[in-house]
Amino acid sequence: MLKIAPSILSADFARLGEQVAECERAGADVIHFDVMDGHFVPNISIGPVVLSAVRRTCGLRVDVHLMIENAERYVEAFAEAGADTLIVHVEANVHLHRVLEQIRALGKHPAVALNPATPANLLSQVLDDVDQILVMTVNPGIGGQQFIRNVLPKIEQIRQMIGTRTIELGVDGGVDQTTARAAAECGADLLIAGTSVFHDSRGIAKAVQALRG
Ligand code: DX5
Ligand code: ZN
């Protein structure tokens, strides 16, 4: 089953509650919440206070993508603020196994993200510790970038590595109707999309439908 996760980084933050509710009515499966610290990635975005507000306005699962250093210091705050899944980056967490265990102990779904240049084999020792793998198809930190097609074989490779495990395989960055198809054909079953959902002149509902199609 293919899941659609609008990334609220591209939402109109002055109308965030309304737009999240619109995603829910449009049949989105998950809300993707991007956290940036200005160190691991160039931008600074939103934190636990905004997450609690989103949590209050919607009944959907919320996946929190932590594009931050020292994730172990913050996972508890995001868990308390209402995250369902906590996604940490392989590149930003030297003690990756420890932070994944910490997330599991908080009763949340542990997930791991990989930058475009990071090889799939870095996941080999954590496959039994995660519920989601997020493959970045842009360099993280900015919305509205172009999907990097060279990452497609890595999506296929990770699908093979997952085997029969129940791990979701997400793609994040530059996902639109065309690239969604390519990613899904390589085995992705969770499509994260910011610009193509929130900047579609036909509105959020049509954009979500188009991605599912
Ligand atoms: C990028 C973020 C993405 C971003 C995707 O650093 O992790 O979730 O919002 O945005 P689009 O779909 O515009 O590439
Ligand atoms: Zn993201």
PDB file of C-alpha atoms and ligand atoms in Angstrom:
ATOM      1  CA  MET A   1       0.000   0.000   0.000  1.00  0.00           C
ATOM      2  CA  LEU A   2       1.376   3.337  -1.102  1.00  0.00           C
ATOM      3  CA  LYS A   3       1.274   6.092   1.529  1.00  0.00           C
ATOM      4  CA  ILE A   4       1.314   9.824   0.828  1.00  0.00           C
ATOM      5  CA  ALA A   5       2.969  12.174   3.295  1.00  0.00           C
ATOM      6  CA  PRO A   6       2.676  15.919   2.663  1.00  0.00           C
ATOM      7  CA  SER A   7       5.748  17.743   3.966  1.00  0.00           C
ATOM      8  CA  ILE A   8       4.518  20.861   5.751  1.00  0.00           C
ATOM      9  CA  LEU A   9       7.799  22.671   5.111  1.00  0.00           C
ATOM     10  CA  SER A  10       6.105  24.025   1.970  1.00  0.00           C
ATOM     11  CA  ALA A  11       2.814  24.873   3.709  1.00  0.00           C
ATOM     12  CA  ASP A  12       1.609  28.405   4.363  1.00  0.00           C
ATOM     13  CA  PHE A  13       2.668  28.710   8.006  1.00  0.00           C
ATOM     14  CA  ALA A  14       0.161  31.503   8.599  1.00  0.00           C
ATOM     15  CA  ARG A  15      -2.574  28.930   7.858  1.00  0.00           C
ATOM     16  CA  LEU A  16      -0.831  25.778   9.068  1.00  0.00           C
ATOM     17  CA  GLY A  17      -3.763  24.292  10.994  1.00  0.00           C
ATOM     18  CA  GLU A  18      -6.136  24.735   8.061  1.00  0.00           C
ATOM     19  CA  GLN A  19      -3.686  23.263   5.597  1.00  0.00           C
ATOM     20  CA  VAL A  20      -2.961  20.227   7.760  1.00  0.00           C
ATOM     21  CA  ALA A  21      -6.718  19.653   8.107  1.00  0.00           C
ATOM     22  CA  GLU A  22      -7.009  19.927   4.324  1.00  0.00           C
ATOM     23  CA  CYS A  23      -4.330  17.241   3.911  1.00  0.00           C
ATOM     24  CA  GLU A  24      -6.292  14.981   6.242  1.00  0.00           C
ATOM     25  CA  ARG A  25      -9.538  15.535   4.307  1.00  0.00           C
ATOM     26  CA  ALA A  26      -7.635  14.929   1.059  1.00  0.00           C
ATOM     27  CA  GLY A  27      -6.794  11.415   2.233  1.00  0.00           C
ATOM     28  CA  ALA A  28      -3.125  11.920   3.069  1.00  0.00           C
ATOM     29  CA  ASP A  29      -1.778   9.113   5.255  1.00  0.00           C
ATOM     30  CA  VAL A  30       0.952  10.870   7.198  1.00  0.00           C
ATOM     31  CA  ILE A  31       2.099  14.426   7.966  1.00  0.00           C
ATOM     32  CA  HIS A  32       5.838  14.849   7.415  1.00  0.00           C
ATOM     33  CA  PHE A  33       7.378  17.412   9.796  1.00  0.00           C
ATOM     34  CA  ASP A  34      10.851  18.749   8.933  1.00  0.00           C
ATOM     35  CA  VAL A  35      13.146  19.894  11.726  1.00  0.00           C
ATOM     36  CA  MET A  36      16.342  21.746  10.749  1.00  0.00           C
ATOM     37  CA  ASP A  37      19.026  23.049  13.085  1.00  0.00           C
ATOM     38  CA  GLY A  38      21.165  25.330  10.917  1.00  0.00           C
ATOM     39  CA  HIS A  39      24.162  23.020  11.543  1.00  0.00           C
ATOM     40  CA  PHE A  40      23.528  19.661   9.918  1.00  0.00           C
ATOM     41  CA  VAL A  41      21.609  21.519   7.198  1.00  0.00           C
ATOM     42  CA  PRO A  42      21.814  25.212   6.303  1.00  0.00           C
ATOM     43  CA  ASN A  43      18.260  26.130   7.292  1.00  0.00           C
ATOM     44  CA  ILE A  44      16.468  26.483  10.609  1.00  0.00           C
ATOM     45  CA  SER A  45      12.814  25.388  10.581  1.00  0.00           C
ATOM     46  CA  ILE A  46      10.398  24.368  13.331  1.00  0.00           C
ATOM     47  CA  GLY A  47      10.482  22.550  16.650  1.00  0.00           C
ATOM     48  CA  PRO A  48       8.409  20.863  19.366  1.00  0.00           C
ATOM     49  CA  VAL A  49       6.119  23.855  20.018  1.00  0.00           C
ATOM     50  CA  VAL A  50       4.846  23.796  16.434  1.00  0.00           C
ATOM     51  CA  LEU A  51       4.636  20.008  16.563  1.00  0.00           C
ATOM     52  CA  SER A  52       2.246  20.128  19.542  1.00  0.00           C
ATOM     53  CA  ALA A  53       0.059  22.584  17.627  1.00  0.00           C
ATOM     54  CA  VAL A  54      -0.014  20.298  14.562  1.00  0.00           C
ATOM     55  CA  ARG A  55      -0.762  17.328  16.810  1.00  0.00           C
ATOM     56  CA  ARG A  56      -3.807  19.130  18.212  1.00  0.00           C
ATOM     57  CA  THR A  57      -5.241  19.883  14.768  1.00  0.00           C
ATOM     58  CA  CYS A  58      -4.949  16.464  13.144  1.00  0.00           C
ATOM     59  CA  GLY A  59      -5.525  12.790  13.725  1.00  0.00           C
ATOM     60  CA  LEU A  60      -2.961  11.629  11.178  1.00  0.00           C
ATOM     61  CA  ARG A  61       0.309   9.954  11.955  1.00  0.00           C
ATOM     62  CA  VAL A  62       3.105  12.531  12.236  1.00  0.00           C
ATOM     63  CA  ASP A  63       6.620  11.597  11.111  1.00  0.00           C
ATOM     64  CA  VAL A  64       9.286  13.960  12.410  1.00  0.00           C
ATOM     65  CA  HIS A  65      12.359  14.221  10.195  1.00  0.00           C
ATOM     66  CA  LEU A  66      15.232  15.364  12.399  1.00  0.00           C
ATOM     67  CA  MET A  67      17.805  17.066  10.170  1.00  0.00           C
ATOM     68  CA  ILE A  68      19.769  17.944  13.280  1.00  0.00           C
ATOM     69  CA  GLU A  69      22.961  17.102  15.117  1.00  0.00           C
ATOM     70  CA  ASN A  70      22.757  15.570  18.593  1.00  0.00           C
ATOM     71  CA  ALA A  71      19.327  14.061  17.951  1.00  0.00           C
ATOM     72  CA  GLU A  72      19.599  12.103  21.210  1.00  0.00           C
ATOM     73  CA  ARG A  73      19.196  15.381  23.098  1.00  0.00           C
ATOM     74  CA  TYR A  74      15.885  16.172  21.416  1.00  0.00           C
ATOM     75  CA  VAL A  75      14.014  12.930  20.736  1.00  0.00           C
ATOM     76  CA  GLU A  76      12.278  13.011  24.101  1.00  0.00           C
ATOM     77  CA  ALA A  77      10.922  16.537  23.527  1.00  0.00           C
ATOM     78  CA  PHE A  78       9.592  15.577  20.093  1.00  0.00           C
ATOM     79  CA  ALA A  79       8.097  12.360  21.473  1.00  0.00           C
ATOM     80  CA  GLU A  80       6.284  14.344  24.164  1.00  0.00           C
ATOM     81  CA  ALA A  81       5.099  16.895  21.599  1.00  0.00           C
ATOM     82  CA  GLY A  82       3.304  14.127  19.691  1.00  0.00           C
ATOM     83  CA  ALA A  83       5.616  12.571  17.100  1.00  0.00           C
ATOM     84  CA  ASP A  84       4.672   9.051  15.999  1.00  0.00           C
ATOM     85  CA  THR A  85       7.879   8.388  14.091  1.00  0.00           C
ATOM     86  CA  LEU A  86      11.290   9.929  14.713  1.00  0.00           C
ATOM     87  CA  ILE A  87      13.613   9.901  11.726  1.00  0.00           C
ATOM     88  CA  VAL A  88      17.314  10.474  12.373  1.00  0.00           C
ATOM     89  CA  HIS A  89      20.122  10.839   9.829  1.00  0.00           C
ATOM     90  CA  VAL A  90      22.889   8.254   9.495  1.00  0.00           C
ATOM     91  CA  GLU A  91      25.322  11.106   8.724  1.00  0.00           C
ATOM     92  CA  ALA A  92      24.458  13.131  11.835  1.00  0.00           C
ATOM     93  CA  ASN A  93      24.451  10.342  14.443  1.00  0.00           C
ATOM     94  CA  VAL A  94      27.694   8.614  15.347  1.00  0.00           C
ATOM     95  CA  HIS A  95      25.852   6.514  17.941  1.00  0.00           C
ATOM     96  CA  LEU A  96      23.052   5.619  15.581  1.00  0.00           C
ATOM     97  CA  HIS A  97      22.079   2.380  17.299  1.00  0.00           C
ATOM     98  CA  ARG A  98      21.775   4.132  20.649  1.00  0.00           C
ATOM     99  CA  VAL A  99      19.467   6.873  19.399  1.00  0.00           C
ATOM    100  CA  LEU A 100      17.274   4.316  17.593  1.00  0.00           C
ATOM    101  CA  GLU A 101      16.956   2.329  20.825  1.00  0.00           C
ATOM    102  CA  GLN A 102      16.151   5.535  22.687  1.00  0.00           C
ATOM    103  CA  ILE A 103      13.297   6.243  20.231  1.00  0.00           C
ATOM    104  CA  ARG A 104      11.944   2.693  20.616  1.00  0.00           C
ATOM    105  CA  ALA A 105      12.074   3.019  24.401  1.00  0.00           C
ATOM    106  CA  LEU A 106       9.978   6.188  24.141  1.00  0.00           C
ATOM    107  CA  GLY A 107       7.295   4.075  22.428  1.00  0.00           C
ATOM    108  CA  LYS A 108       7.807   5.723  19.019  1.00  0.00           C
ATOM    109  CA  HIS A 109       8.738   4.315  15.614  1.00  0.00           C
ATOM    110  CA  PRO A 110      12.487   4.606  14.972  1.00  0.00           C
ATOM    111  CA  ALA A 111      13.473   5.560  11.422  1.00  0.00           C
ATOM    112  CA  VAL A 112      16.660   6.384   9.609  1.00  0.00           C
ATOM    113  CA  ALA A 113      17.368   8.775   6.720  1.00  0.00           C
ATOM    114  CA  LEU A 114      20.178   8.726   4.156  1.00  0.00           C
ATOM    115  CA  ASN A 115      21.508  11.648   2.131  1.00  0.00           C
ATOM    116  CA  PRO A 116      21.815  11.209  -1.643  1.00  0.00           C
ATOM    117  CA  ALA A 117      25.578  10.544  -1.472  1.00  0.00           C
ATOM    118  CA  THR A 118      25.392   8.073   1.413  1.00  0.00           C
ATOM    119  CA  PRO A 119      25.645   4.414   0.385  1.00  0.00           C
ATOM    120  CA  ALA A 120      22.933   1.902   1.288  1.00  0.00           C
ATOM    121  CA  ASN A 121      25.346  -0.464   3.039  1.00  0.00           C
ATOM    122  CA  LEU A 122      25.614   1.923   6.019  1.00  0.00           C
ATOM    123  CA  LEU A 123      22.169   0.595   6.953  1.00  0.00           C
ATOM    124  CA  SER A 124      23.203  -3.040   7.170  1.00  0.00           C
ATOM    125  CA  GLN A 125      23.627  -3.049  10.981  1.00  0.00           C
ATOM    126  CA  VAL A 126      20.368  -1.275  11.824  1.00  0.00           C
ATOM    127  CA  LEU A 127      17.855  -3.068   9.592  1.00  0.00           C
ATOM    128  CA  ASP A 128      16.333  -4.853  12.565  1.00  0.00           C
ATOM    129  CA  ASP A 129      16.063  -1.650  14.582  1.00  0.00           C
ATOM    130  CA  VAL A 130      14.006   0.607  12.292  1.00  0.00           C
ATOM    131  CA  ASP A 131      10.392   0.839  11.119  1.00  0.00           C
ATOM    132  CA  GLN A 132      11.137   3.201   8.238  1.00  0.00           C
ATOM    133  CA  ILE A 133      14.043   4.028   5.941  1.00  0.00           C
ATOM    134  CA  LEU A 134      13.944   7.440   4.305  1.00  0.00           C
ATOM    135  CA  VAL A 135      15.948   7.896   1.136  1.00  0.00           C
ATOM    136  CA  MET A 136      16.687  11.548   0.394  1.00  0.00           C
ATOM    137  CA  THR A 137      16.355  12.357  -3.277  1.00  0.00           C
ATOM    138  CA  VAL A 138      17.607  15.913  -2.727  1.00  0.00           C
ATOM    139  CA  ASN A 139      20.287  17.244  -0.411  1.00  0.00           C
ATOM    140  CA  PRO A 140      18.295  17.999   2.733  1.00  0.00           C
ATOM    141  CA  GLY A 141      17.629  21.469   4.034  1.00  0.00           C
ATOM    142  CA  ILE A 142      15.591  23.195   1.359  1.00  0.00           C
ATOM    143  CA  GLY A 143      12.201  22.569  -0.236  1.00  0.00           C
ATOM    144  CA  GLY A 144      11.535  22.840  -3.949  1.00  0.00           C
ATOM    145  CA  GLN A 145      14.717  21.209  -5.261  1.00  0.00           C
ATOM    146  CA  GLN A 146      14.962  18.853  -8.199  1.00  0.00           C
ATOM    147  CA  PHE A 147      14.701  15.084  -7.661  1.00  0.00           C
ATOM    148  CA  ILE A 148      18.127  13.432  -8.104  1.00  0.00           C
ATOM    149  CA  ARG A 149      17.458  10.495 -10.416  1.00  0.00           C
ATOM    150  CA  ASN A 150      20.843   8.874  -9.715  1.00  0.00           C
ATOM    151  CA  VAL A 151      19.430   7.859  -6.332  1.00  0.00           C
ATOM    152  CA  LEU A 152      16.852   5.508  -7.919  1.00  0.00           C
ATOM    153  CA  PRO A 153      19.115   2.397  -8.000  1.00  0.00           C
ATOM    154  CA  LYS A 154      19.784   2.892  -4.281  1.00  0.00           C
ATOM    155  CA  ILE A 155      16.031   2.739  -3.599  1.00  0.00           C
ATOM    156  CA  GLU A 156      15.920  -0.628  -5.386  1.00  0.00           C
ATOM    157  CA  GLN A 157      18.972  -1.818  -3.494  1.00  0.00           C
ATOM    158  CA  ILE A 158      17.443  -0.904  -0.122  1.00  0.00           C
ATOM    159  CA  ARG A 159      14.156  -2.603  -1.077  1.00  0.00           C
ATOM    160  CA  GLN A 160      16.229  -5.784  -1.602  1.00  0.00           C
ATOM    161  CA  MET A 161      18.035  -5.332   1.721  1.00  0.00           C
ATOM    162  CA  ILE A 162      14.694  -4.938   3.543  1.00  0.00           C
ATOM    163  CA  GLY A 163      13.574  -8.349   2.269  1.00  0.00           C
ATOM    164  CA  THR A 164      10.589  -9.615   4.229  1.00  0.00           C
ATOM    165  CA  ARG A 165      10.969  -7.138   7.111  1.00  0.00           C
ATOM    166  CA  THR A 166       8.065  -4.742   7.664  1.00  0.00           C
ATOM    167  CA  ILE A 167      10.008  -1.548   7.083  1.00  0.00           C
ATOM    168  CA  GLU A 168       8.487   1.349   5.161  1.00  0.00           C
ATOM    169  CA  LEU A 169      10.654   2.751   2.399  1.00  0.00           C
ATOM    170  CA  GLY A 170      10.190   6.496   1.970  1.00  0.00           C
ATOM    171  CA  VAL A 171      11.495   8.968  -0.592  1.00  0.00           C
ATOM    172  CA  ASP A 172      11.870  12.633   0.269  1.00  0.00           C
ATOM    173  CA  GLY A 173      12.720  15.515  -2.045  1.00  0.00           C
ATOM    174  CA  GLY A 174      11.446  16.636  -5.422  1.00  0.00           C
ATOM    175  CA  VAL A 175       8.602  14.131  -5.412  1.00  0.00           C
ATOM    176  CA  ASP A 176       5.884  14.989  -7.941  1.00  0.00           C
ATOM    177  CA  GLN A 177       3.606  12.960 -10.177  1.00  0.00           C
ATOM    178  CA  THR A 178       6.454  11.908 -12.495  1.00  0.00           C
ATOM    179  CA  THR A 179       9.175  11.193  -9.969  1.00  0.00           C
ATOM    180  CA  ALA A 180       6.670   9.500  -7.618  1.00  0.00           C
ATOM    181  CA  ARG A 181       6.083   6.865 -10.268  1.00  0.00           C
ATOM    182  CA  ALA A 182       9.814   6.267 -10.738  1.00  0.00           C
ATOM    183  CA  ALA A 183      10.359   5.949  -6.981  1.00  0.00           C
ATOM    184  CA  ALA A 184       7.395   3.613  -6.518  1.00  0.00           C
ATOM    185  CA  GLU A 185       8.628   1.412  -9.365  1.00  0.00           C
ATOM    186  CA  CYS A 186      11.932   1.065  -7.490  1.00  0.00           C
ATOM    187  CA  GLY A 187      10.080  -0.116  -4.386  1.00  0.00           C
ATOM    188  CA  ALA A 188       9.273   3.044  -2.404  1.00  0.00           C
ATOM    189  CA  ASP A 189       5.965   2.800  -0.539  1.00  0.00           C
ATOM    190  CA  LEU A 190       5.943   6.177   1.255  1.00  0.00           C
ATOM    191  CA  LEU A 191       6.048   9.350  -0.822  1.00  0.00           C
ATOM    192  CA  ILE A 192       6.959  12.587   0.936  1.00  0.00           C
ATOM    193  CA  ALA A 193       6.055  15.706  -1.022  1.00  0.00           C
ATOM    194  CA  GLY A 194       6.167  19.376  -0.112  1.00  0.00           C
ATOM    195  CA  THR A 195       6.125  21.678  -3.127  1.00  0.00           C
ATOM    196  CA  SER A 196       4.023  19.400  -5.324  1.00  0.00           C
ATOM    197  CA  VAL A 197       1.296  19.222  -2.645  1.00  0.00           C
ATOM    198  CA  PHE A 198       1.213  22.766  -1.248  1.00  0.00           C
ATOM    199  CA  HIS A 199       2.098  24.762  -4.361  1.00  0.00           C
ATOM    200  CA  ASP A 200      -0.291  23.041  -6.764  1.00  0.00           C
ATOM    201  CA  SER A 201      -2.678  25.667  -8.113  1.00  0.00           C
ATOM    202  CA  ARG A 202      -5.476  23.034  -8.196  1.00  0.00           C
ATOM    203  CA  GLY A 203      -5.274  22.765  -4.397  1.00  0.00           C
ATOM    204  CA  ILE A 204      -4.078  20.190  -1.876  1.00  0.00           C
ATOM    205  CA  ALA A 205      -6.802  17.591  -2.499  1.00  0.00           C
ATOM    206  CA  LYS A 206      -6.116  17.372  -6.232  1.00  0.00           C
ATOM    207  CA  ALA A 207      -2.377  17.280  -5.624  1.00  0.00           C
ATOM    208  CA  VAL A 208      -2.651  14.360  -3.170  1.00  0.00           C
ATOM    209  CA  GLN A 209      -4.912  12.480  -5.600  1.00  0.00           C
ATOM    210  CA  ALA A 210      -2.489  13.089  -8.457  1.00  0.00           C
ATOM    211  CA  LEU A 211       0.398  11.658  -6.439  1.00  0.00           C
ATOM    212  CA  ARG A 212      -1.587   8.567  -5.539  1.00  0.00           C
ATOM    213  CA  GLY A 213      -2.492   8.072  -9.184  1.00  0.00           C
TER     214      GLY A 213
HETATM  215  C1  DX5 B   1      14.037  18.548   2.453  1.00  0.00           C
HETATM  216  C2  DX5 B   1      12.943  18.058   3.353  1.00  0.00           C
HETATM  217  C3  DX5 B   1      11.754  17.629   2.602  1.00  0.00           C
HETATM  218  C4  DX5 B   1      11.137  18.757   1.831  1.00  0.00           C
HETATM  219  C5  DX5 B   1      10.630  18.207   0.539  1.00  0.00           C
HETATM  220  O1  DX5 B   1      15.149  18.870   3.175  1.00  0.00           O
HETATM  221  O2  DX5 B   1      13.370  16.962   4.116  1.00  0.00           O
HETATM  222  O3  DX5 B   1      10.800  16.962   3.399  1.00  0.00           O
HETATM  223  O4  DX5 B   1      10.083  19.393   2.483  1.00  0.00           O
HETATM  224  O5  DX5 B   1      10.178  19.261  -0.211  1.00  0.00           O
HETATM  225  P1  DX5 B   1       9.965  19.153  -1.760  1.00  0.00           P
HETATM  226  O6  DX5 B   1       8.880  18.145  -1.973  1.00  0.00           O
HETATM  227  O7  DX5 B   1       9.569  20.543  -2.104  1.00  0.00           O
HETATM  228  O8  DX5 B   1      11.263  18.753  -2.372  1.00  0.00           O
HETATM  229 ZN    ZN B   2      11.816  15.712   5.145  1.00  0.00          ZN
END
